mmCIF file of C-alpha atoms in Angstrom:
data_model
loop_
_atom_site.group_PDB
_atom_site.id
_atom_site.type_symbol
_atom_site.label_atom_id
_atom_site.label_comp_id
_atom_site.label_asym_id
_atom_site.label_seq_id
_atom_site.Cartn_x
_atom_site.Cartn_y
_atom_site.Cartn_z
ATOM 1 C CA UNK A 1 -24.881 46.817 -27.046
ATOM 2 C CA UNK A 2 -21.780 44.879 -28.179
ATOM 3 C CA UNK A 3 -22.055 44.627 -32.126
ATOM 4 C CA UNK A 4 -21.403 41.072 -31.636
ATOM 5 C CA UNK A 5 -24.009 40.682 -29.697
ATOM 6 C CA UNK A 6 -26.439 43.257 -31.690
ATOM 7 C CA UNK A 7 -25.906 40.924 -34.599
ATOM 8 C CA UNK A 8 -27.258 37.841 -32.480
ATOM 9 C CA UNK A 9 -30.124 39.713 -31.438
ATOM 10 C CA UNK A 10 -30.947 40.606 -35.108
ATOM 11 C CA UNK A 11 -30.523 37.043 -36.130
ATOM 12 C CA UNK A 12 -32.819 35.870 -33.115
ATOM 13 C CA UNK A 13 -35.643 37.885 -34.066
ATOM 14 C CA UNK A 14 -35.025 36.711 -37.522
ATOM 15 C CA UNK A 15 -35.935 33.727 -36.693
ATOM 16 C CA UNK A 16 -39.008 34.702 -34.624
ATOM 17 C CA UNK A 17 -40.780 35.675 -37.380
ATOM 18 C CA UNK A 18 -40.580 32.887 -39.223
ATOM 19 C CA UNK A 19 -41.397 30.834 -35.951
ATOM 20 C CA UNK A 20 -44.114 33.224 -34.647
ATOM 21 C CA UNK A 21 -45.824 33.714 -38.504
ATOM 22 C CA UNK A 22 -46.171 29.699 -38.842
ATOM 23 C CA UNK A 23 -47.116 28.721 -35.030
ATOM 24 C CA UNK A 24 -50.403 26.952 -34.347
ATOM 25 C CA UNK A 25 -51.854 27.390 -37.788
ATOM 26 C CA UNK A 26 -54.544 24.816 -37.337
ATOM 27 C CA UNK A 27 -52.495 22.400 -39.682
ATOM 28 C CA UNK A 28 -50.136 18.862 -38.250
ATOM 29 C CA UNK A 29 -46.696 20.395 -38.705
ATOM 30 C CA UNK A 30 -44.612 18.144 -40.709
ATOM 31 C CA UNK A 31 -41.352 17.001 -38.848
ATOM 32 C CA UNK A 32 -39.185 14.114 -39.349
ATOM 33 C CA UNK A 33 -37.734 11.937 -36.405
ATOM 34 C CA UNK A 34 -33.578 12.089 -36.117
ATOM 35 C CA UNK A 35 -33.596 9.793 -33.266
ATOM 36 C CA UNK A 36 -35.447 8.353 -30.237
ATOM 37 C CA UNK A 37 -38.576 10.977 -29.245
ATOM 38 C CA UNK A 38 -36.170 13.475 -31.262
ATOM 39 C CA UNK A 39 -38.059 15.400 -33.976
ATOM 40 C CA UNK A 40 -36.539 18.546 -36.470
ATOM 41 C CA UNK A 41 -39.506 20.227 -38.510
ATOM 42 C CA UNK A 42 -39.211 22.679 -41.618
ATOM 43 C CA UNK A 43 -39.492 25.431 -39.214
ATOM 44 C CA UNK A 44 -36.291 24.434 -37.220
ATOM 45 C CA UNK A 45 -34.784 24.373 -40.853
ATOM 46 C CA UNK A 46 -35.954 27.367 -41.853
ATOM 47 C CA UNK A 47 -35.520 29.450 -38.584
ATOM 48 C CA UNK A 48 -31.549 28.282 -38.515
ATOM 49 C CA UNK A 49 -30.931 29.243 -42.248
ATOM 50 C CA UNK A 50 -31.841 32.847 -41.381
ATOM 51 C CA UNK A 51 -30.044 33.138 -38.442
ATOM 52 C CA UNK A 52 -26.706 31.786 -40.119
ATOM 53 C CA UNK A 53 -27.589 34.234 -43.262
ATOM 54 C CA UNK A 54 -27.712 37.282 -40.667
ATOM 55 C CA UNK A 55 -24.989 36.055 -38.978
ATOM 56 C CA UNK A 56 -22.815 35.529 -42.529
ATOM 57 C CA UNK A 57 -23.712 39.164 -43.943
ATOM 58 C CA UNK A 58 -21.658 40.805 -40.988
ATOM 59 C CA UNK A 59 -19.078 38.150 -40.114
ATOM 60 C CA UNK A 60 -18.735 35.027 -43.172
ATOM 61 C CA UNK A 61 -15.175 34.149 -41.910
ATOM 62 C CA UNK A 62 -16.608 33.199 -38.612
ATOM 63 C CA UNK A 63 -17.618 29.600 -37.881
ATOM 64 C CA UNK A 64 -20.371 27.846 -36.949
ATOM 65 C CA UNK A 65 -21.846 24.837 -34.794
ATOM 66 C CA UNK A 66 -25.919 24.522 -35.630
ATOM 67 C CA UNK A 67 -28.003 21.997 -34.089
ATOM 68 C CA UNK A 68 -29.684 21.033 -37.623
ATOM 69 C CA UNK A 69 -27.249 22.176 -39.958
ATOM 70 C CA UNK A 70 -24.037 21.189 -38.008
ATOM 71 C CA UNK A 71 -20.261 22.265 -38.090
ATOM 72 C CA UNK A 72 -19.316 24.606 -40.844
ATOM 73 C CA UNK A 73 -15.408 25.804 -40.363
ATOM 74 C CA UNK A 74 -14.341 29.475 -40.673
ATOM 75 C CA UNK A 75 -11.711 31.100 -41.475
ATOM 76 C CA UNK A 76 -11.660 32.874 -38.590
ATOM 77 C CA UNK A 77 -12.606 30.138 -36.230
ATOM 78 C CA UNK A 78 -11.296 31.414 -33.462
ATOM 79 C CA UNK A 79 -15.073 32.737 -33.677
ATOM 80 C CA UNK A 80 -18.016 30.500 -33.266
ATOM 81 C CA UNK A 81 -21.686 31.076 -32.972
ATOM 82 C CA UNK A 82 -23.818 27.927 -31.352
ATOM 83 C CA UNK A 83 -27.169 28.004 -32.659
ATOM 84 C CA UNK A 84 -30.262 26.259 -31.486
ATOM 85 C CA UNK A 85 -33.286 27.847 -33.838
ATOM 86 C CA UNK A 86 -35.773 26.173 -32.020
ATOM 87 C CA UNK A 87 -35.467 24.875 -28.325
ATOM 88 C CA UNK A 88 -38.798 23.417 -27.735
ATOM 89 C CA UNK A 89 -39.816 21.816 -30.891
ATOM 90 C CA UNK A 90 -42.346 19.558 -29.621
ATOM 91 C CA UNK A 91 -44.461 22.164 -28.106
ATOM 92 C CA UNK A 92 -43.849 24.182 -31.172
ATOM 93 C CA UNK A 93 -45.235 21.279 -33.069
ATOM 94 C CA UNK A 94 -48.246 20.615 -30.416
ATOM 95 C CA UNK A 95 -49.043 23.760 -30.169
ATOM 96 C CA UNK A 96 -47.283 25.062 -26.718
ATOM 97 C CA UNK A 97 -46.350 28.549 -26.649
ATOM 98 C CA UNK A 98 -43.049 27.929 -24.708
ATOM 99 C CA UNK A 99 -40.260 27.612 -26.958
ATOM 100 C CA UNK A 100 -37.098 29.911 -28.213
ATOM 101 C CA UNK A 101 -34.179 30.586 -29.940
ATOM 102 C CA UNK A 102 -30.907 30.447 -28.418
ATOM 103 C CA UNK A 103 -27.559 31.827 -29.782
ATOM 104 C CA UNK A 104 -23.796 32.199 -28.277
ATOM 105 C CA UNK A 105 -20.820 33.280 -29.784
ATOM 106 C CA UNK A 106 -17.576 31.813 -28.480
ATOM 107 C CA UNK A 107 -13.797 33.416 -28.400
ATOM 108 C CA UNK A 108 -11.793 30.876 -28.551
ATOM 109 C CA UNK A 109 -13.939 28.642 -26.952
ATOM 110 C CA UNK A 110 -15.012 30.629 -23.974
ATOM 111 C CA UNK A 111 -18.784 32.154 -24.082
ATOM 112 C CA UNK A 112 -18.694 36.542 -24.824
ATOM 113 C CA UNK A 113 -22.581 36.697 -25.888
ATOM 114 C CA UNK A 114 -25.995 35.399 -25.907
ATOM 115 C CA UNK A 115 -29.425 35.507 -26.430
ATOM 116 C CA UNK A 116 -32.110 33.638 -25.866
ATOM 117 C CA UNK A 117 -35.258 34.737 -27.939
ATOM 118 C CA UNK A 118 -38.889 33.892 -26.723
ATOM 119 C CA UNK A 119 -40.794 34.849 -29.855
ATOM 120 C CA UNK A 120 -44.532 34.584 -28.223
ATOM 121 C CA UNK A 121 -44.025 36.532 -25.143
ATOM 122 C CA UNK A 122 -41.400 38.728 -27.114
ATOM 123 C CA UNK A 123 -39.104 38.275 -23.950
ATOM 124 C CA UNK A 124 -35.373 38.840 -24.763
ATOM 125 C CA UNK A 125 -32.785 37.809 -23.387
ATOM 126 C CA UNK A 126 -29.077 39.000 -23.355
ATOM 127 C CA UNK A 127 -25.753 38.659 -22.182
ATOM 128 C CA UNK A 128 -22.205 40.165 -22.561
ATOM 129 C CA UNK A 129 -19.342 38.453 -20.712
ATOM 130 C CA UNK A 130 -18.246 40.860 -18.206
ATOM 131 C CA UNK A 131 -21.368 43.485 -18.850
ATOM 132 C CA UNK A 132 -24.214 41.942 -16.872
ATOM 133 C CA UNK A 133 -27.165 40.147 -18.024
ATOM 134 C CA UNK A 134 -30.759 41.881 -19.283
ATOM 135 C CA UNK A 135 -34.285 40.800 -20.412
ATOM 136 C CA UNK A 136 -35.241 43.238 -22.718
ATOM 137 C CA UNK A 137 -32.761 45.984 -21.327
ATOM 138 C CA UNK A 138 -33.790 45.545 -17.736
ATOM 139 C CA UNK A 139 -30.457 44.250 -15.509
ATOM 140 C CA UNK A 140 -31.327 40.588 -14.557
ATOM 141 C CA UNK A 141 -30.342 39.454 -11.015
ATOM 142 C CA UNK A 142 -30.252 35.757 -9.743
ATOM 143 C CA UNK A 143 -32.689 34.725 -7.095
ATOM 144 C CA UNK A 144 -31.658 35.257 -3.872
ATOM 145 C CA UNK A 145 -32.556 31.779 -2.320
ATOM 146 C CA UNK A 146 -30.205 30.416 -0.053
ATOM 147 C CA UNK A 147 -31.613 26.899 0.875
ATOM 148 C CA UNK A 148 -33.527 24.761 -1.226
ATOM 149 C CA UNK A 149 -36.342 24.719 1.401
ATOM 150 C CA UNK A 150 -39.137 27.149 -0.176
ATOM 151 C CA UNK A 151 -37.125 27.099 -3.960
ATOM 152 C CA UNK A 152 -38.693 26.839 -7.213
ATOM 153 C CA UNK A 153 -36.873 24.411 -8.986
ATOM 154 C CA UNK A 154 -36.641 23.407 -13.035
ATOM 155 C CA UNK A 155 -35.724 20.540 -15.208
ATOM 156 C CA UNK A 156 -35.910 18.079 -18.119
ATOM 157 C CA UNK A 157 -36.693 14.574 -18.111
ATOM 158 C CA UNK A 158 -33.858 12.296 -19.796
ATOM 159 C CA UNK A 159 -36.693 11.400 -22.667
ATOM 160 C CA UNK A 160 -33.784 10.959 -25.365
ATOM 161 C CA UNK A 161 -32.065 8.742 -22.988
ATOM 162 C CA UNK A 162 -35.074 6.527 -20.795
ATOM 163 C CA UNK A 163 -32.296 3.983 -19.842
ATOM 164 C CA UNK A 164 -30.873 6.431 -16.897
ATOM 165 C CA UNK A 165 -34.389 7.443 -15.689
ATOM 166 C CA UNK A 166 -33.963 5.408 -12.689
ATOM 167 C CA UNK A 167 -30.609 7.426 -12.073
ATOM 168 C CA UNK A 168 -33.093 10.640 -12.623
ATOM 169 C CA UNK A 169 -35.394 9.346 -10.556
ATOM 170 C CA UNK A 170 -33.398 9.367 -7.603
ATOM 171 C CA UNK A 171 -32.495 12.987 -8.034
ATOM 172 C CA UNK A 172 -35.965 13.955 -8.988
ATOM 173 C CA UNK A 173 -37.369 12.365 -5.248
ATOM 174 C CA UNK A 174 -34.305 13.559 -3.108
ATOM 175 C CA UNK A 175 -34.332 17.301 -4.650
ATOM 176 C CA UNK A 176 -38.880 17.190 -4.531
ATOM 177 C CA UNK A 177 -38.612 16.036 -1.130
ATOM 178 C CA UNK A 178 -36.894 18.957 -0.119
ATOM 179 C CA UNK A 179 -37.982 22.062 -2.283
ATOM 180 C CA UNK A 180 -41.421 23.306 -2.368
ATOM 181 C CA UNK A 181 -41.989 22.722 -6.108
ATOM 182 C CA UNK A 182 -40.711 21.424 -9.352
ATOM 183 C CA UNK A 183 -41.219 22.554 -12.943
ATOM 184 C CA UNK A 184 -40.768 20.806 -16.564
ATOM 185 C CA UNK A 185 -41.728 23.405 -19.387
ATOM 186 C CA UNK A 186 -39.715 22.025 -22.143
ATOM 187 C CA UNK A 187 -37.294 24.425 -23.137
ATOM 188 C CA UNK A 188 -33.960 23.728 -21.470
ATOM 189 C CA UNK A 189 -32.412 27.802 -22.998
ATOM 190 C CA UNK A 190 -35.975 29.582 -21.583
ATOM 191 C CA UNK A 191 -35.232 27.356 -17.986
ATOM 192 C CA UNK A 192 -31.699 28.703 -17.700
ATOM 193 C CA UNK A 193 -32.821 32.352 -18.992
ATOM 194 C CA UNK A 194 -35.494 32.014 -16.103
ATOM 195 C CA UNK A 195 -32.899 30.987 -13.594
ATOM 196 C CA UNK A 196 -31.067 34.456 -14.369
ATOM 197 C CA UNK A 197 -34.239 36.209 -14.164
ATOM 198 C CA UNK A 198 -34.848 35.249 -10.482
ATOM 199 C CA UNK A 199 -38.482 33.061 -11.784
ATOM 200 C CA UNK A 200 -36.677 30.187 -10.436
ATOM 201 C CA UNK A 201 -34.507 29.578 -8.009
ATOM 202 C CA UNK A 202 -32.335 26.179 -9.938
ATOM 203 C CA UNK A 203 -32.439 24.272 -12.920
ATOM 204 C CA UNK A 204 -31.120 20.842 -13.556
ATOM 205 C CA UNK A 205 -30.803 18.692 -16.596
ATOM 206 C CA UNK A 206 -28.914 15.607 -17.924
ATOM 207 C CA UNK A 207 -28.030 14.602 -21.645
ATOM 208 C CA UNK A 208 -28.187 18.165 -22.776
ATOM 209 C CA UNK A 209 -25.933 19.132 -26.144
ATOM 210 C CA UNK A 210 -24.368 22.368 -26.282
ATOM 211 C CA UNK A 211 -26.826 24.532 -28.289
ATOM 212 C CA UNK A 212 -29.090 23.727 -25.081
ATOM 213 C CA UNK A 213 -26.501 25.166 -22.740
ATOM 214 C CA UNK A 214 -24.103 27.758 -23.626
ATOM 215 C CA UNK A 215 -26.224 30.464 -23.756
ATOM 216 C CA UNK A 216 -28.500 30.081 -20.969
ATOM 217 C CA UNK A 217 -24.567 29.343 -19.490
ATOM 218 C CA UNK A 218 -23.836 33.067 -20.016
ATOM 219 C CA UNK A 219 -26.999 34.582 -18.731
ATOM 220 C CA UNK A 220 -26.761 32.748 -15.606
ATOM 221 C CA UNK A 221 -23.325 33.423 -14.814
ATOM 222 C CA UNK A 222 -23.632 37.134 -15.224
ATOM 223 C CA UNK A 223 -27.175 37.210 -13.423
ATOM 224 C CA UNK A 224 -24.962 36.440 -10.374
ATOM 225 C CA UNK A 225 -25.238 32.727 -10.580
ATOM 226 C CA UNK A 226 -23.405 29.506 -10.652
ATOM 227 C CA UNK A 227 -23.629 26.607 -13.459
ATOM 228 C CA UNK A 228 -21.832 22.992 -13.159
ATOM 229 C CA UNK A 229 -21.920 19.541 -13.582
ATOM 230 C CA UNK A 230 -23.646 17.428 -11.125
ATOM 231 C CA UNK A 231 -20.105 17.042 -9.547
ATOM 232 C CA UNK A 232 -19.775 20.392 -9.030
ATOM 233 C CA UNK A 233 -17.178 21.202 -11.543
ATOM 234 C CA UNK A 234 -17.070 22.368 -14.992
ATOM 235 C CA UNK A 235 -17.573 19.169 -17.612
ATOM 236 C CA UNK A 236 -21.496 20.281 -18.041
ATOM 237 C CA UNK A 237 -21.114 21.013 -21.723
ATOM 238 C CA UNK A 238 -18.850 17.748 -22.322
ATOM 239 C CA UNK A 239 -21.248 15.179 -20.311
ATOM 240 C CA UNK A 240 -24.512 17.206 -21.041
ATOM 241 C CA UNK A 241 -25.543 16.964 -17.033
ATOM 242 C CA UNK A 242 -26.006 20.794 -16.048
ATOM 243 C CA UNK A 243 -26.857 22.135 -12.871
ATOM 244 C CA UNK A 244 -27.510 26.191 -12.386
ATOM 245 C CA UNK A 245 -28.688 28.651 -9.843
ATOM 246 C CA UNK A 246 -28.355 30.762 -7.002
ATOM 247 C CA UNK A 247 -25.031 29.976 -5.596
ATOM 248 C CA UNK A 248 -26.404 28.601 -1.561
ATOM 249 C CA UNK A 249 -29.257 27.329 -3.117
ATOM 250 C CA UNK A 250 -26.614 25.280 -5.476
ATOM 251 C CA UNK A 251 -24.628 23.630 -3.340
ATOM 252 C CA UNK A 252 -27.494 22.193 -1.380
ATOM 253 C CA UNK A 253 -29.008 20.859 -4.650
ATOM 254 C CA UNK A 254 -25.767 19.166 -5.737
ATOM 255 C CA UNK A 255 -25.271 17.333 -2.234
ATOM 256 C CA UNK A 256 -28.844 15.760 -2.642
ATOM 257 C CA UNK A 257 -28.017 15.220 -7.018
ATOM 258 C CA UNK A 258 -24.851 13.431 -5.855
#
């Protein structure tokens, strides 16, 4: 394993404890809205202060972009680790045992490793640019679907943003009408880690942020698969609207999406 990449997997199951050792405890967890149907509890705190504390031991000049935390600058920032500590936080605050952590590093803005860490099933998920993709050390491969007749398909609904659900709407019928099933687990990093593990055949999403995409990014493209926009080109972390999957399978999605 890549010692890059050995540290993110350290740092992920870091996290898990803390994630895992406070889940469905009988008690409300506390959480705090920082926008529309957008919540951040102590545990999404708590879970990305000891990932950036493992990270920091083994590289402190490095920099880093944290969904709760934010931006902090290296001094060596040609390095950057994108940290979500908790993708999924409202079924980790109902209850639902579907949520992770997700982690990338980026060279000089290009993605060389991730993880994506699925504490309750102890599933992980890893990636080195050029070196293949594995869940738990067992080579991942894309589905592979070649029409969307028959496909399993995932995605998010635009909650954050209900003013373009008509737009989603449209994509949701066209795509339905032509796949033999849809699902919505919550977890944007576990739908893009199942993509690369063959479990579905496509995943698509709009208004995502980075920290949702860039390592799920990774895992797909070295499982074999493709990831875009919903134009087909490459602005999916800028615009947040993400399509990924088997490549045939793809380009018949993104004709119905557009």
């Amino acid at each position: 394993m890549h010692p890059m990449l050995n540290i993110a997997v350290r740092a992920a199951r870091a996290a898990g404890k803390i994630l895992v050792k406070n889940f469905d405890q009988g008690n409300p967890v506390e959480a705090e809205s920082k926008g529309l149907n957008d919540w951040v509890t102590d545990m999404d705190k708590a879970a990305e202060q000891a990932i950036i504390n493992t990270i920091k031991k083994s590289y402190p000049d490095h920099g880093i972009i944290a969904e709760e935390s934010g931006t902090q600058a290296g001094t060596e920032n040609d390095f950057q680790w994108v940290i979500d500590p908790l993708d999924g936080t409202t079924n980790y605050m109902r209850g639902i045992p579907h949520f992770c952590i997700s982690i990338a590093l980026l060279h000089k803005g290009s993605v060389q490793q991730a993880v994506v860490y699925d504490p309750i099933r102890e599933e992980l998920f890893t990636a080195s640019r050029g070196a293949g993709a594995q869940l738990n050390g067992r080579r991942l491969r894309i589905s592979p679907k070649v029409e969307l007749k028959g496909a399993i398909l995932s995605t998010g609904f635009p909650f954050k943003m209900k003013s373009r659900l008509p737009e989603y709407l449209e994509m949701f019928n066209k795509l339905f009408e032509h796949c033999a099933d849809v699902r919505r687990a919550g977890a944007a990093a576990l739908d893009l880690a199942y993509v690369a593990a063959g479990r579905h055949d496509a995943f698509w999403e709009m208004g995502l942020k980075p920290w949702d995409i860039l390592a799920g990014e990774l895992l797909v493209r070295e499982a074999g698969g493709i990831v875009s926009d919903f134009q087909g080109g490459h602005n999916y972390v800028q615009s947040g609207n993400i399509a990924a999957g088997a490549p045939k399978a793809l380009k018949q999605m993104l004709a119905k999406i557009r």
